[in-house]
Amino acid sequence: MKPAPFHYERPTSLAEALDLLAADGVETKALAGGQSLVPLMNLRLARPDVLVDLDAVAELRGISRSGDQVRIGALTRHEQTATDALVRERLPLLAHAAVHIGHRAIRTRGTLGGSLAHADPAAELPVASLALGAEVDVASARGARTIPIAELFDGPLSTTVADDELIVAVRYPVDAGRRPFGFAELARRHGDFALTVAAVTLSVDGDGGCRAATVALGGIGGSPRLVGPAARALIGTRIDPAAVELAVASVDDAVRPVADLHGSVAYRRAMAALLTRQAIAMARGAR
Amino acid sequence: MRCTVNGTSHRLDVEPRRLAVDVLRENLGLTGTHAGCEHGVCGACTILLDGEPVRSCLLFAPQLDGRDVRTVEGLAGPGDELHPLQQSFGAHHGLQCGFCTPGMLLTALDLLGHNPTPTRDEVREALSANLCRCTGYQQIVDAVMDSSRGGAFDCT
Ligand SMILES: Cc1cc2nc3c(=O)[nH]c(=O)nc-3n(C[C@H](O)[C@H](O)[C@H](O)COP(=O)(O)OP(=O)(O)OC[C@H]3O[C@@H](n4cnc5c(N)ncnc54)[C@H](O)[C@@H]3O)c2cc1C
Ligand code: FES
Ligand code: FES
């Protein structure tokens, strides 16, 4: 239960970190909060040659409002995402989701960038970020680009971020952030990874008509993802019981759960439907 | 690498892959911090890093550089008088084998630091970060409740 030897680097600028990640012929990994990578290294499921500790890279920090977006640095700890005044005010869904992660001793270390890059299929922040329509800024020694969150996840524990790229920041539209939201998850014990997670945002006009909606789920087999048909089942309706049932049926079509120690396929399907219903109800109630 | 542990500063020369829990136990002889699961789940290795609770099995030695660490050895007062929270654990039989106790104490201390009058549910939620195979948790919750402001053992 001890990690294999590695070479440790602690760059103090983004450029220096990206140069280290660009090196050929050695397996180089970024270390953010270490709450997913270090368990894998202790179990020797990961054995990087070089570890690039991001902790001293100032460009990866900070939470700020710029125009119609809130920008959150990749190195922002879950505890900060859960408690920061700007996040709580402008992106309450994200703050709410962050509180559900593990325990305080995990949240004081784990980071937003690490959670998105690790891409656990049932992690909270990926699902909340999908529902909010985030944009992910990545950079490498080759240049910078932006990945829409819907194109970030590429199967369980896999993303479209290249090995030499770093997530620098995540940008969230304030417009989606201010919508009423719902969030529901099923975990065996408090602080455990969820089996299934659902997040919903609704935009409702004065007459109760639904103008826009997003429905995102995790822990449903494959990557966490947006369920477009479920959102479309709600848009243009008054979110009456028939529309909700249609949305839930779309979720049932979209999930591909796999049976494991924690639940059968039928159980996981039932939970995805139930959590979707709960998240929609919470979003409606919050209006 | 330099760090401060329980108020004493140390200079160490260690391999980067050495876990913080092993630095404390093996290099510094502070064996109060226990290594259980070594993958972040059990909480036995919980320490305070710059005042915040962290898993010392998920930190590498160089990540302690320039930081302030507090371990269970740092709780007792001058003359080795036990910290009120430790006394309360004793009074309420909040430990049996004691393996989980250092992590429980530091987790509870962190909770009482920012919430001096927690409800029983809040105590249970905070302690859910730490596993205990002996006590059934009730006495640990009792001990922490009794240490909250106004209890017999004032930790604030
Ligand atoms: C006991 C326990 C319980 C937990 N419970 C939950 C839970 O309930 N929900 C949940 O969502 N998570 C949970 N976690 C995981 C936690 O949220 C992690 O913090 C998160 O998954 C990874 O973030 P990190 O900063 O720790 O990343 P690290 O572990 O440092 O890195 C993870 C991966 O991401 C890469 N990476 C890190 N930062 C970047 C970046 N900026 N750009 C590109 N790649 C990067 C690393 O190279 C590595 O491959 C738990 C962890 C533990 C130990
Ligand atoms: S030994 Fe660190 S959490 Fe179990
Ligand atoms: S007292 Fe034995 S594990 Fe808690």
XYZ file of C-alpha atoms and ligand atoms in Angstrom:
504
model
C 0.000 0.000 0.000
C 2.849 2.387 -0.760
C 3.256 4.161 -4.074
C 6.001 3.223 -6.535
C 8.905 5.708 -6.786
C 8.353 8.815 -8.885
C 10.051 12.090 -9.621
C 8.322 15.082 -7.987
C 8.028 18.512 -9.601
C 6.434 21.636 -8.181
C 6.188 24.258 -10.949
C 5.246 27.808 -9.985
C 3.729 28.884 -13.302
C 1.293 27.419 -15.806
C 3.867 27.584 -18.610
C 6.352 25.593 -16.533
C 3.693 22.989 -15.642
C 2.696 22.597 -19.309
C 6.333 22.169 -20.366
C 6.728 19.368 -17.825
C 3.567 17.666 -19.126
C 4.818 17.954 -22.721
C 7.885 15.759 -22.057
C 8.041 12.692 -24.315
C 8.755 9.149 -23.240
C 7.868 9.453 -19.548
C 4.451 9.037 -17.974
C 3.762 12.420 -16.406
C 0.670 13.092 -14.291
C -0.719 16.235 -12.746
C -1.372 16.142 -8.981
C -4.172 18.437 -7.792
C -5.963 17.473 -4.551
C -4.709 13.902 -4.753
C -8.022 12.512 -3.481
C -8.428 10.226 -6.489
C -4.882 9.923 -7.833
C -3.093 9.101 -4.561
C -5.422 6.186 -3.649
C -4.708 4.785 -7.137
C -0.961 5.277 -6.613
C -1.048 3.695 -3.141
C -2.802 0.681 -4.670
C -0.247 0.844 -7.518
C -3.040 1.024 -10.066
C -1.284 4.220 -11.215
C 2.526 4.444 -11.420
C 3.472 7.738 -13.047
C 7.189 8.412 -13.595
C 6.800 12.120 -12.925
C 4.254 13.850 -10.715
C 3.591 17.538 -11.405
C 2.140 19.111 -8.246
C -0.144 21.962 -9.363
C -0.457 23.492 -5.907
C 1.862 26.473 -6.545
C 0.431 27.413 -9.971
C -1.404 30.675 -9.282
C -3.085 30.746 -12.728
C -5.220 27.759 -11.670
C -6.764 29.556 -8.687
C -9.466 32.119 -8.134
C -13.205 32.569 -8.559
C -14.386 35.636 -10.472
C -17.307 37.066 -12.374
C -16.562 38.104 -15.943
C -19.496 39.423 -17.923
C -22.257 36.831 -18.063
C -20.057 34.034 -16.712
C -18.510 32.936 -13.441
C -14.991 31.580 -13.873
C -13.712 29.062 -11.362
C -10.030 28.103 -11.341
C -9.295 24.378 -11.714
C -7.498 24.232 -8.360
C -10.542 25.445 -6.404
C -11.124 23.020 -3.531
C -14.568 21.437 -3.096
C -14.880 23.127 0.304
C -14.413 26.514 -1.360
C -16.886 25.692 -4.160
C -19.405 24.757 -1.456
C -18.941 27.905 0.635
C -17.738 30.743 -1.649
C -20.176 33.671 -1.616
C -20.109 34.261 -5.397
C -20.655 30.562 -6.174
C -23.472 30.298 -3.629
C -25.165 33.379 -5.017
C -24.671 32.822 -8.750
C -24.283 29.046 -9.058
C -26.249 27.615 -6.135
C -26.575 24.232 -7.884
C -22.792 23.851 -8.003
C -22.361 24.830 -4.334
C -25.191 22.463 -3.368
C -23.606 19.587 -5.326
C -20.155 20.192 -3.775
C -21.524 19.729 -0.238
C -22.445 16.144 -1.176
C -18.831 15.180 -1.913
C -17.286 12.854 0.625
C -16.382 14.415 3.946
C -14.791 17.697 4.970
C -11.331 16.094 5.054
C -11.834 15.143 1.375
C -13.385 18.501 0.391
C -10.519 20.506 1.903
C -8.192 18.903 -0.695
C -10.200 17.743 -3.744
C -10.493 20.210 -6.632
C -12.974 21.094 -9.366
C -10.438 20.456 -12.145
C -9.452 17.134 -10.595
C -13.069 16.019 -10.327
C -13.810 16.834 -13.983
C -10.515 15.305 -15.185
C -10.946 12.152 -13.112
C -14.489 11.816 -14.565
C -15.919 9.353 -12.107
C -19.270 8.383 -13.651
C -21.211 9.159 -10.460
C -19.304 12.236 -9.237
C -21.401 15.275 -8.309
C -19.529 18.159 -9.968
C -19.524 16.704 -13.513
C -23.311 16.221 -13.358
C -23.945 19.713 -11.946
C -21.563 21.219 -14.531
C -23.444 19.448 -17.337
C -26.780 20.802 -16.095
C -25.287 24.308 -15.974
C -23.787 24.164 -19.483
C -20.198 24.835 -18.381
C -17.270 25.516 -20.700
C -13.916 23.997 -19.821
C -10.751 25.952 -20.626
C -7.771 23.690 -21.246
C -4.203 24.492 -22.182
C -1.062 22.688 -23.302
C 2.351 23.754 -24.572
C 0.672 23.518 -28.011
C -1.941 26.162 -27.185
C -5.288 26.739 -25.474
C -8.801 25.590 -26.358
C -12.272 25.430 -24.858
C -14.240 22.195 -24.521
C -18.032 22.436 -24.063
C -18.844 20.278 -21.037
C -21.143 18.048 -23.119
C -18.030 17.014 -25.094
C -15.714 16.530 -22.112
C -16.651 13.068 -20.871
C -15.645 10.121 -22.963
C -16.617 6.982 -21.040
C -16.069 6.099 -17.377
C -12.886 7.739 -15.987
C -12.081 9.092 -19.440
C -12.188 12.585 -20.973
C -11.260 14.377 -24.181
C -8.531 16.306 -22.307
C -5.204 15.134 -23.813
C -2.354 13.795 -21.650
C -0.296 16.969 -22.138
C -3.248 19.280 -21.415
C -4.410 20.797 -18.140
C -7.848 22.056 -17.218
C -7.165 25.691 -16.328
C -10.628 26.929 -15.387
C -14.311 26.192 -15.793
C -16.724 28.910 -16.913
C -20.399 28.797 -15.974
C -23.137 30.945 -17.542
C -24.812 33.097 -14.883
C -28.020 32.748 -16.810
C -28.215 28.986 -16.199
C -26.897 29.501 -12.666
C -29.852 31.613 -11.651
C -32.500 29.125 -12.768
C -34.392 27.118 -10.175
C -32.558 23.808 -9.819
C -33.066 20.351 -8.436
C -30.411 17.907 -7.285
C -30.865 14.365 -6.008
C -28.497 11.500 -5.362
C -28.519 8.036 -3.918
C -25.533 6.980 -1.817
C -25.304 3.968 0.483
C -23.888 6.035 3.333
C -23.369 9.741 3.827
C -20.114 10.721 2.130
C -19.921 7.653 -0.081
C -19.709 8.033 -3.806
C -23.239 8.193 -5.175
C -24.705 5.279 -7.109
C -26.784 7.652 -9.212
C -26.982 11.461 -9.369
C -29.527 13.726 -11.102
C -29.425 17.502 -11.627
C -32.135 19.602 -13.266
C -32.457 23.287 -14.100
C -35.727 24.903 -15.185
C -36.530 28.303 -16.583
C -40.176 29.059 -15.932
C -42.103 32.150 -17.057
C -44.693 34.080 -15.021
C -47.527 31.800 -16.166
C -45.731 28.630 -15.090
C -44.678 27.702 -18.615
C -41.282 26.011 -18.963
C -39.053 28.010 -21.349
C -35.820 26.120 -20.938
C -34.646 23.055 -19.058
C -31.638 20.793 -18.605
C -31.596 17.266 -17.198
C -28.221 15.644 -16.404
C -27.498 12.273 -14.837
C -24.509 10.316 -13.611
C -24.101 6.702 -12.540
C -26.311 5.476 -15.384
C -23.710 3.464 -17.315
C -21.018 5.155 -19.418
C -20.258 8.840 -18.918
C -22.352 11.316 -16.986
C -24.483 13.073 -19.591
C -27.283 15.426 -20.511
C -30.549 13.739 -21.429
C -31.817 16.062 -24.171
C -35.145 14.296 -24.784
C -36.035 14.588 -21.090
C -35.407 18.349 -21.160
C -37.429 18.694 -24.373
C -40.332 16.796 -22.771
C -40.563 19.618 -20.216
C -39.964 22.659 -22.427
C -43.165 24.342 -23.606
C -45.283 22.577 -20.964
C -46.476 23.733 -17.553
C -44.471 20.842 -16.090
C -47.702 18.999 -15.431
C -47.626 15.345 -14.299
C -47.924 14.075 -17.888
C -44.865 16.095 -18.985
C -42.893 14.859 -15.977
C -43.780 11.246 -16.802
C -42.645 11.808 -20.384
C -39.340 13.233 -19.142
C -38.868 10.271 -16.800
C -39.614 7.869 -19.669
C -36.921 9.610 -21.758
C -34.438 9.110 -18.932
C -35.365 5.425 -18.817
C -34.601 5.220 -22.549
C -31.253 6.950 -22.111
C -29.782 4.988 -19.202
C -27.635 1.898 -19.725
C -26.948 0.829 -16.159
C -24.624 -2.052 -15.360
C -25.294 -4.374 -12.453
C -22.663 -4.482 -9.699
C -22.267 -5.160 -5.999
C -24.489 -2.179 -5.170
C -27.513 -2.812 -7.344
C -29.113 -4.723 -10.188
C -29.895 -3.166 -13.561
C -33.595 -2.950 -12.625
C -32.774 -1.227 -9.314
C -30.467 1.297 -10.970
C -33.101 2.042 -13.620
C -35.736 2.584 -10.954
C -33.357 4.881 -9.057
C -32.542 6.975 -12.153
C -36.289 7.494 -12.700
C -36.939 8.280 -9.040
C -34.038 10.733 -8.738
C -35.096 12.503 -11.949
C -38.605 12.894 -10.543
C -37.211 14.185 -7.244
C -34.883 16.660 -8.950
C -37.690 18.032 -11.148
C -39.960 18.358 -8.087
C -37.215 20.181 -6.171
C -36.633 22.583 -9.085
C -40.363 23.274 -9.368
C -40.656 23.851 -5.628
C -37.718 26.275 -5.670
C -39.351 28.510 -8.233
C 11.781 20.025 3.268
C 10.711 21.968 6.352
C 7.467 21.818 8.282
C 6.106 22.604 11.701
C 4.482 19.795 13.656
C 2.672 20.622 16.891
C 4.638 23.853 17.175
C 8.093 22.308 16.598
C 9.851 22.970 13.298
C 11.565 20.114 11.501
C 13.962 19.758 8.567
C 13.739 16.498 6.733
C 15.289 14.832 3.733
C 12.853 12.179 2.486
C 11.829 10.457 -0.731
C 8.894 12.228 -2.437
C 6.793 9.059 -2.460
C 6.840 8.872 1.336
C 3.315 9.467 2.639
C 2.780 12.193 5.236
C 1.454 9.591 7.694
C 4.762 7.710 7.407
C 6.799 10.901 7.757
C 4.998 11.555 11.032
C 5.236 8.004 12.315
C 8.633 6.900 11.076
C 10.728 10.020 10.619
C 9.339 11.995 13.530
C 8.316 9.116 15.811
C 4.820 10.545 16.223
C 2.960 7.234 16.144
C -0.341 8.689 17.348
C -1.446 9.194 13.752
C -2.580 5.778 12.561
C -2.440 4.281 9.079
C -5.498 2.157 8.366
C -6.777 1.789 4.840
C -4.157 4.016 3.164
C -6.616 5.089 0.497
C -8.608 7.845 2.114
C -11.615 5.920 3.377
C -11.183 5.150 7.103
C -10.083 8.495 8.562
C -7.600 6.991 11.053
C -4.782 9.112 9.587
C -6.657 12.447 9.793
C -4.424 15.385 10.772
C -4.882 19.160 10.672
C -2.884 20.802 7.855
C -2.783 24.581 8.267
C -5.793 24.093 10.549
C -7.888 22.022 8.131
C -8.597 18.299 8.412
C -6.906 16.179 5.730
C -6.064 12.525 5.135
C -2.328 12.146 5.784
C -2.302 8.917 3.716
C -3.189 10.960 0.614
C -0.389 13.512 0.955
C 3.196 13.102 -0.164
C 6.062 14.312 1.996
C 6.968 17.322 -0.206
C 3.386 18.577 0.119
C 4.126 19.246 3.788
C 6.887 21.708 2.878
C 6.286 25.058 4.569
C 3.105 23.842 6.233
C 1.828 23.682 9.779
C 0.696 20.253 11.002
C -1.211 19.321 14.124
C -1.492 15.708 15.238
C -3.081 13.999 18.223
C 0.207 14.458 20.127
C -0.424 18.205 19.930
C -3.698 18.055 21.863
C -2.492 17.503 25.438
C -1.592 20.608 27.405
C 1.641 21.414 29.245
C 2.386 18.794 31.853
C 0.685 16.223 29.628
C -2.748 17.073 30.920
C -5.213 15.603 28.442
C -7.223 17.931 26.242
C -10.855 18.294 27.428
C -12.015 16.407 24.339
C -9.705 13.511 25.225
C -10.982 13.548 28.816
C -14.525 13.434 27.499
C -13.704 10.420 25.282
C -12.399 8.701 28.413
C -15.400 9.624 30.553
C -17.882 8.399 27.936
C -16.006 5.237 26.921
C -15.595 6.750 23.456
C -12.801 4.311 22.659
C -12.065 0.631 22.982
C -9.021 -0.427 20.972
C -8.203 3.213 20.246
C -7.171 2.714 16.649
C -9.685 5.210 15.266
C -9.393 7.621 18.193
C -6.700 10.050 16.935
C -8.656 10.615 13.702
C -11.918 10.911 15.623
C -10.404 13.502 17.980
C -9.047 15.714 15.202
C -12.258 15.453 13.166
C -14.281 16.392 16.254
C -11.898 19.223 17.125
C -12.321 20.652 13.612
C -16.112 20.421 13.935
C -16.155 22.164 17.333
C -13.776 24.795 15.972
C -16.275 26.087 13.460
C -19.492 24.871 15.084
C -19.104 25.027 18.896
C -22.710 23.950 19.554
C -23.463 21.202 17.028
C -26.637 19.160 17.078
C -26.337 15.415 17.548
C -27.035 14.976 13.833
C -24.246 17.405 12.932
C -21.833 15.457 15.132
C -22.906 12.206 13.497
C -22.474 13.708 10.050
C -18.949 14.997 10.804
C -17.874 11.707 12.395
C -19.200 9.742 9.424
C -15.810 10.633 7.907
C -14.160 8.177 10.319
C -14.687 4.450 10.763
C -14.699 2.746 14.153
C -14.900 -1.045 14.388
C -15.359 -1.225 18.151
C -17.621 1.243 19.856
C -20.751 1.407 17.725
C -20.202 5.196 17.639
C -22.826 6.138 20.258
C -20.290 6.832 23.001
C -18.105 8.815 20.607
C -21.071 11.023 19.709
C -21.843 11.348 23.449
C -18.249 12.401 24.130
C -18.288 15.071 21.438
C -21.721 16.368 22.462
C -20.494 16.693 26.036
C -17.510 18.699 24.793
C -19.568 21.177 22.854
C -19.973 24.579 24.445
C -21.802 24.270 27.730
C -20.973 20.586 28.154
C -18.905 19.191 31.008
C -15.683 19.400 28.968
C -15.447 22.799 27.329
C -13.213 22.693 24.253
C -13.821 26.192 22.995
C -12.928 8.836 0.892
C -13.222 9.603 -0.366
C -14.536 9.914 -0.687
C -14.824 10.616 -1.859
N -16.133 10.875 -2.131
C -16.443 11.535 -3.275
C -17.795 11.830 -3.598
O -18.724 11.505 -2.833
N -18.044 12.471 -4.758
C -17.038 12.862 -5.610
O -17.324 13.446 -6.637
N -15.764 12.620 -5.323
C -15.433 11.969 -4.182
N -14.116 11.716 -3.911
C -13.081 12.128 -4.895
C -12.782 13.605 -4.795
O -13.863 14.395 -5.191
C -11.587 13.982 -5.658
O -11.160 15.194 -5.122
C -11.786 14.191 -7.128
O -12.366 13.071 -7.730
C -10.427 14.430 -7.836
O -9.951 15.692 -7.554
P -8.492 15.924 -7.005
O -8.269 17.384 -7.064
O -8.319 15.255 -5.730
O -7.613 15.247 -8.182
P -6.330 14.322 -8.147
O -6.589 13.099 -7.367
O -5.136 15.130 -7.814
O -6.252 13.954 -9.701
C -7.230 13.128 -10.306
C -6.917 12.997 -11.801
O -7.161 14.237 -12.474
C -5.979 14.728 -13.084
N -6.003 16.189 -12.894
C -6.088 16.856 -11.720
N -6.175 18.188 -11.937
C -6.136 18.357 -13.291
C -6.191 19.507 -14.137
N -6.317 20.750 -13.642
N -6.137 19.300 -15.472
C -6.029 18.057 -15.988
N -5.969 16.946 -15.246
C -6.026 17.083 -13.898
C -4.833 14.013 -12.396
O -3.707 13.905 -13.224
C -5.454 12.657 -12.093
O -5.424 11.835 -13.215
C -13.781 11.028 -2.742
C -12.454 10.726 -2.424
C -12.164 10.015 -1.248
C -10.730 9.694 -0.951
S -5.360 5.509 6.474
Fe -5.829 7.445 5.630
S -7.971 7.387 5.474
Fe -7.514 5.332 6.079
S -12.086 2.138 19.213
Fe -11.429 0.468 18.019
S -11.724 1.228 16.018
Fe -12.665 2.737 17.191
